[in-house]
Short mmCIF file of C-alpha atoms in Angstrom, two decimals:
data_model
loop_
_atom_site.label_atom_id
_atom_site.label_comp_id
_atom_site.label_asym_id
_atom_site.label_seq_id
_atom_site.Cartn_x
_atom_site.Cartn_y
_atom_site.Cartn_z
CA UNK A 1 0.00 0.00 0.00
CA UNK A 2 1.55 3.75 -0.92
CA UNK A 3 0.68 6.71 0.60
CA UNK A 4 -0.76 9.38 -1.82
CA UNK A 5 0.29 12.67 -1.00
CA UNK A 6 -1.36 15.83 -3.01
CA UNK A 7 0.18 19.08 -3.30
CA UNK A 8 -2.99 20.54 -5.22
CA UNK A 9 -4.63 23.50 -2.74
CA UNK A 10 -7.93 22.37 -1.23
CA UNK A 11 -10.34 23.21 -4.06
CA UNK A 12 -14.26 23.48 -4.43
CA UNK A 13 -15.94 20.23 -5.14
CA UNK A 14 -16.83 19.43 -8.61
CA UNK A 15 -13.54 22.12 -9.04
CA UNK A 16 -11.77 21.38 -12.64
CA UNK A 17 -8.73 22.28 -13.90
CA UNK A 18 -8.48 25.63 -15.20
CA UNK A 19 -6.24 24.32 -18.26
CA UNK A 20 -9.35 22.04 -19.28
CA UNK A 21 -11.84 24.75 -19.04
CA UNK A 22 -9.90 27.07 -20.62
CA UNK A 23 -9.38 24.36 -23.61
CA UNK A 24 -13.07 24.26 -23.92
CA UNK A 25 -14.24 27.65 -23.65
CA UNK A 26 -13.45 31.29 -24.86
CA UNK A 27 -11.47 31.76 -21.71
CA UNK A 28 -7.19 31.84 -20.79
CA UNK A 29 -5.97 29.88 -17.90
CA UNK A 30 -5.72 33.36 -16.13
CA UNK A 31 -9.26 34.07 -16.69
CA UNK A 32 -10.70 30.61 -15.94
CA UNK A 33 -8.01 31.20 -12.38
CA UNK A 34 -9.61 34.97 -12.23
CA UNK A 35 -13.67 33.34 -12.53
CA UNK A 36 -12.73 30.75 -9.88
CA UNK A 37 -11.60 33.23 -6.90
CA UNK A 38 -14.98 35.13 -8.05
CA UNK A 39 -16.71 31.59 -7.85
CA UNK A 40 -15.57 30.90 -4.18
CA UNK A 41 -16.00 34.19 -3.57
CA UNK A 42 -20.22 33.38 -4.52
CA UNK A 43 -20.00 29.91 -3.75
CA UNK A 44 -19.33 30.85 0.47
CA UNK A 45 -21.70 33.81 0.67
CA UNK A 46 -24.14 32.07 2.72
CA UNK A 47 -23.24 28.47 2.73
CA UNK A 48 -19.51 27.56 2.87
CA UNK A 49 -19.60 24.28 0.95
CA UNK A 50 -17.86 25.40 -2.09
CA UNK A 51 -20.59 25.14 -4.57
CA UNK A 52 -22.93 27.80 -5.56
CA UNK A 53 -26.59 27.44 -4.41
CA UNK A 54 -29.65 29.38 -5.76
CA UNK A 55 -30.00 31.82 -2.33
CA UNK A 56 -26.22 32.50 -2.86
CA UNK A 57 -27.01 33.22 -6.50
CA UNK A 58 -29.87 35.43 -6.12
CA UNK A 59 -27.34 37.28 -3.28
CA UNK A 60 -24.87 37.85 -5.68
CA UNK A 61 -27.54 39.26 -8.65
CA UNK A 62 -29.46 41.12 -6.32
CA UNK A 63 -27.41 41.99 -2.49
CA UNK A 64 -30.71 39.81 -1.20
CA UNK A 65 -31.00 36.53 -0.49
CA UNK A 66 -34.44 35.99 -0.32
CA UNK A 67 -35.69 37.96 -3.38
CA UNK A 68 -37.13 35.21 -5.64
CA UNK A 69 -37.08 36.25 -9.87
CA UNK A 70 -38.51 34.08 -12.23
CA UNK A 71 -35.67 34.81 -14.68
CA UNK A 72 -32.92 34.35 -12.15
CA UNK A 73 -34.49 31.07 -11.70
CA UNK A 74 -34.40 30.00 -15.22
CA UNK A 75 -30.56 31.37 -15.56
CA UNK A 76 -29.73 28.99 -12.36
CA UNK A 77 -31.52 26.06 -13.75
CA UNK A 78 -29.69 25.99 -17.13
CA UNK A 79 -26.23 26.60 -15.18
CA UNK A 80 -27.19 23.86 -13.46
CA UNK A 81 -26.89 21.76 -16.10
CA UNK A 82 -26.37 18.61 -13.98
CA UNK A 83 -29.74 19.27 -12.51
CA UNK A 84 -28.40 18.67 -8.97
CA UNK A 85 -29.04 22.20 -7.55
CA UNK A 86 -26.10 23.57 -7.29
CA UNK A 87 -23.75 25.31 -9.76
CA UNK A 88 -20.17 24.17 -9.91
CA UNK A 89 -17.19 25.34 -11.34
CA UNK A 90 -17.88 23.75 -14.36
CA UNK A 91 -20.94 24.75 -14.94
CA UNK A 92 -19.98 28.24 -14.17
CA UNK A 93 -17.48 28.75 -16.39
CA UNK A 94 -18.96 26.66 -19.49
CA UNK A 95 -22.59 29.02 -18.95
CA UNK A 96 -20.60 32.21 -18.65
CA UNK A 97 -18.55 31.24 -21.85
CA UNK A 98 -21.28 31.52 -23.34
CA UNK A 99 -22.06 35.31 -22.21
CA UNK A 100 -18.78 36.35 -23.65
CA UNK A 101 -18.75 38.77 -26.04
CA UNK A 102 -16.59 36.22 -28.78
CA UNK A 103 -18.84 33.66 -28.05
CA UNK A 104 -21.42 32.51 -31.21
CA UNK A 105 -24.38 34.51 -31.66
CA UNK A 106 -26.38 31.07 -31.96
CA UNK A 107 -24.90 29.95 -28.37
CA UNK A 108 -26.74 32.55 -27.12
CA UNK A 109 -29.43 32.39 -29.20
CA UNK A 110 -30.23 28.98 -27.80
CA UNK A 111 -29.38 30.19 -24.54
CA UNK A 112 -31.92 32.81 -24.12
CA UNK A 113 -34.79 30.51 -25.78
CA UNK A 114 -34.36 27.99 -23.17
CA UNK A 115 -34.84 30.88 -20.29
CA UNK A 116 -37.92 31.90 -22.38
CA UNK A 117 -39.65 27.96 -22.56
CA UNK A 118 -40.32 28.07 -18.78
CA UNK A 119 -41.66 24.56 -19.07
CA UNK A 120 -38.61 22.99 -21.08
CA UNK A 121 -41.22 21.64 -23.54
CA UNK A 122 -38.89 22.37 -26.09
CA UNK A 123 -41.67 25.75 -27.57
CA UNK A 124 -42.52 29.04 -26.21
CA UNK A 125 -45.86 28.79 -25.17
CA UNK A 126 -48.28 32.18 -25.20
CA UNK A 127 -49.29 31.29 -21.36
CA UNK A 128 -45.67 30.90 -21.00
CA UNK A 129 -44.71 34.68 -22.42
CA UNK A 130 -48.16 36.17 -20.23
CA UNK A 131 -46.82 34.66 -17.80
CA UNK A 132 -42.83 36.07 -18.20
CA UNK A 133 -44.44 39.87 -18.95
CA UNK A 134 -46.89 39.05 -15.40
CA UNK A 135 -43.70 38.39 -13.19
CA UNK A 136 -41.76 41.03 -14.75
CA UNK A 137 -44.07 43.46 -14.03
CA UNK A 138 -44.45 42.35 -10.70
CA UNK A 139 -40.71 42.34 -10.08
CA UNK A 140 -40.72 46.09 -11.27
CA UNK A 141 -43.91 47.88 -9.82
CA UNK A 142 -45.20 49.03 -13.24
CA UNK A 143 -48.61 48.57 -14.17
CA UNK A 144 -49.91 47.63 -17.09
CA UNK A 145 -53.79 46.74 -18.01
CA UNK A 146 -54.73 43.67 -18.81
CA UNK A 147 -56.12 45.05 -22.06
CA UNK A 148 -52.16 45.91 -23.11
CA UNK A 149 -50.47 42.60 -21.84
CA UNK A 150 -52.82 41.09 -24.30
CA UNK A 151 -52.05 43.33 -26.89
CA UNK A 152 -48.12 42.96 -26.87
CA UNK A 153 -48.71 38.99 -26.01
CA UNK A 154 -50.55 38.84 -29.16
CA UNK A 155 -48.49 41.14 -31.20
CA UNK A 156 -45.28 39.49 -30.60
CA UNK A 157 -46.92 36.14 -31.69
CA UNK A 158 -48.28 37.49 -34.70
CA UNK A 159 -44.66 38.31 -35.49
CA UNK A 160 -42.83 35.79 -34.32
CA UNK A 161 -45.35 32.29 -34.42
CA UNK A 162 -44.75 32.03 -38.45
CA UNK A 163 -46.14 28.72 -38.49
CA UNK A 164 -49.41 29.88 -36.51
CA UNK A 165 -49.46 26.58 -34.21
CA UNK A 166 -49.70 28.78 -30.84
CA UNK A 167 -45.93 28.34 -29.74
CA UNK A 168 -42.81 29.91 -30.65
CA UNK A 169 -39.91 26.70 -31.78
CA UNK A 170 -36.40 27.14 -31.47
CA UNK A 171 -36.28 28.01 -35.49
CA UNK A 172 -39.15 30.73 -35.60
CA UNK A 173 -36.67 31.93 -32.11
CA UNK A 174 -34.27 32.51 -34.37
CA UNK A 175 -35.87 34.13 -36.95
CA UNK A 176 -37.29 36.64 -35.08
CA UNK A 177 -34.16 37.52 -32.85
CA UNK A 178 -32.64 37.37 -36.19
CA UNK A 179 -34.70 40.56 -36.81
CA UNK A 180 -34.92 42.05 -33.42
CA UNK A 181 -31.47 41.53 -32.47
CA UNK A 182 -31.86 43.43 -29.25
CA UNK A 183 -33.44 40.64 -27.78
CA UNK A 184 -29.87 38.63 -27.03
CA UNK A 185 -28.13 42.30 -25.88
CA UNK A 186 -28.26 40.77 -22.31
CA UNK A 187 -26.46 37.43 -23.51
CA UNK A 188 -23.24 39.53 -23.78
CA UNK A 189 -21.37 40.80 -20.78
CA UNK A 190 -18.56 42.96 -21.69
CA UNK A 191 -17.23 42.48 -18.40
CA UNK A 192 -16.02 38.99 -19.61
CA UNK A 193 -14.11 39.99 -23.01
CA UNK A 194 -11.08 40.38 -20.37
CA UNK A 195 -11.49 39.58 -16.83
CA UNK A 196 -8.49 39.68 -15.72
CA UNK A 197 -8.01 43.57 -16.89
CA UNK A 198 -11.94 44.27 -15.42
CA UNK A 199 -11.66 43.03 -12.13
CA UNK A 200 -7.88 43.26 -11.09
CA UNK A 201 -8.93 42.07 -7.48
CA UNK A 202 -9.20 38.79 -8.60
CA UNK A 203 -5.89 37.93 -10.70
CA UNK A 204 -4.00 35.10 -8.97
CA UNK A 205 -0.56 33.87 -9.88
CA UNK A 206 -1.36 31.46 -12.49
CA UNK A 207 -0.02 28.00 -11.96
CA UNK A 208 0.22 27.04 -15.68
CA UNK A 209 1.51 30.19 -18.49
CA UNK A 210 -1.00 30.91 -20.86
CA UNK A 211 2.02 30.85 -23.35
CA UNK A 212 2.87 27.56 -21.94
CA UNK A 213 -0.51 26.24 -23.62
CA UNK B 1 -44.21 51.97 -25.15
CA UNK B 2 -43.18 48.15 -26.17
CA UNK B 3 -45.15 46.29 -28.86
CA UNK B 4 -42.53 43.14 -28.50
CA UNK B 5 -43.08 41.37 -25.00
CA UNK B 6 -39.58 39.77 -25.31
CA UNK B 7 -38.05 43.24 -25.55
CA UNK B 8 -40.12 44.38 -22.60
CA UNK B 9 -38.77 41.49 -20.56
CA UNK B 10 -34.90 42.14 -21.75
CA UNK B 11 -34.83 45.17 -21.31
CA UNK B 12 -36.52 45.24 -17.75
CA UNK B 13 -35.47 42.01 -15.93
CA UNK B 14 -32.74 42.45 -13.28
CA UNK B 15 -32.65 38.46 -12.89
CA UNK B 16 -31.68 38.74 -16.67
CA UNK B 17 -29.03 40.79 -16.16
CA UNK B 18 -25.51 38.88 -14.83
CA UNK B 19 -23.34 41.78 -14.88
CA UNK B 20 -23.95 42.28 -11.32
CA UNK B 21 -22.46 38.60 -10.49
CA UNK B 22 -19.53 40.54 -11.26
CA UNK B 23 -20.16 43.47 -8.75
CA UNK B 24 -19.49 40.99 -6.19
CA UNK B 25 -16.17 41.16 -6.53
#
């Protein structure tokens, strides 16, 4: 029997290797090393486990723990890819790639239509949409009649339901953001396009060169 | 006014909006 000794720092569970991530996404080493001391940083706000749980992400997105947001919910669940409640390191750092600003237009495309199909039935469903414009309004205090909900409901399917079946697929999606390509502005977070540069406070001596790669 | 409800809800929703993960920092 040996004796396995590790001289890897105690990382997060599920933690991977920055080199890996950084293979797989639009991210350097440095980066991926900058978005992990920003992930522990999220990941022990309220519970020091390491992993990054919906309260903790609703902390971070909003300073309160306890506000609930139907759209923060949907932006957990599909960084939660795993579906095991929690967001790890991973997952963080593959969902974010996805946010930066190099990243493919259809990434985020696909990305924002999954937020939108509340009910992962694979459409966008016109109770589904009522019901995104309902919570929205509720989350902002404006006040809309019912008369106008039903009027930019309706409108927006008119434009966007081609086919005329009652639900938006992933193809009329991107058709219509294809023509209204304001609707994916908040898929891009400048922020990411250089990390390291944006948020000094988190640049660590990197363990592996970026030029070593 | 908005005529397209998936503008009104990008352009309105805070929980849509990840930039302030980064405030955190």
């Amino acid at each position: 029997m040996g004796c396995f000794h590790s001289k890897s720092p105690k990382h997060t569970p599920g933690y991977e290797e920055p080199v890996i991530l950084a293979a797989e996404t639009l991210f350097s080493v440095s980066e991926v090393e900058a978005l992990y001391e920003l992930y522990k940083k999220i990941s022990s706000s309220i519970t020091d486990d390491g992993l990054i749980h919906k309260e903790e992400f609703q902390l971070a997105l909003f300073r309160n723990r306890n506000k609930r947001n139907l759209f923060a919910d949907r932006v957990f669940d599909i960084f939660d890819y795993k579906r095991n409640g929690v967001i790890e390191f991973g997952e963080f750092v593959r969902s974010l790639g996805i946010f930066h600003p190099n990243a493919s237009v259809a990434d985020k495309v696909s990305f924002a239509f999954r937020v939108y199909d509340l009910r992962s039935t694979g459409f966008i469903e016109r109770e589904e949409l009522r019901e995104m414009v309902l919570a929205l309004l509720h989350e902002s205090d404006v006040v809309l009649s019912e008369e106008y909900i039903e009027m930019i409901v309706n409108k927006t399917f008119d434009d966007a339901d081609k086919k005329g079946d009652g639900k938006i697929d992933l193809d009329e999606w991107k058709e219509f953001v294809s023509q209204n390509p304001s609707l994916i502005k908040n898929m891009t977070l400048p922020y990411l396009k250089d990390i390291t540069l944006a948020f000094p406070s988190f640049v660590v001596r990197s363990e592996v060169e970026d030029s070593d790669l | 006014p908005f005529y397209n409800a998936f503008e009104f809800i990008s352009s309105m929703s805070s929980g849509f909006d990840l930039s302030n993960l980064f405030e955190s920092g």
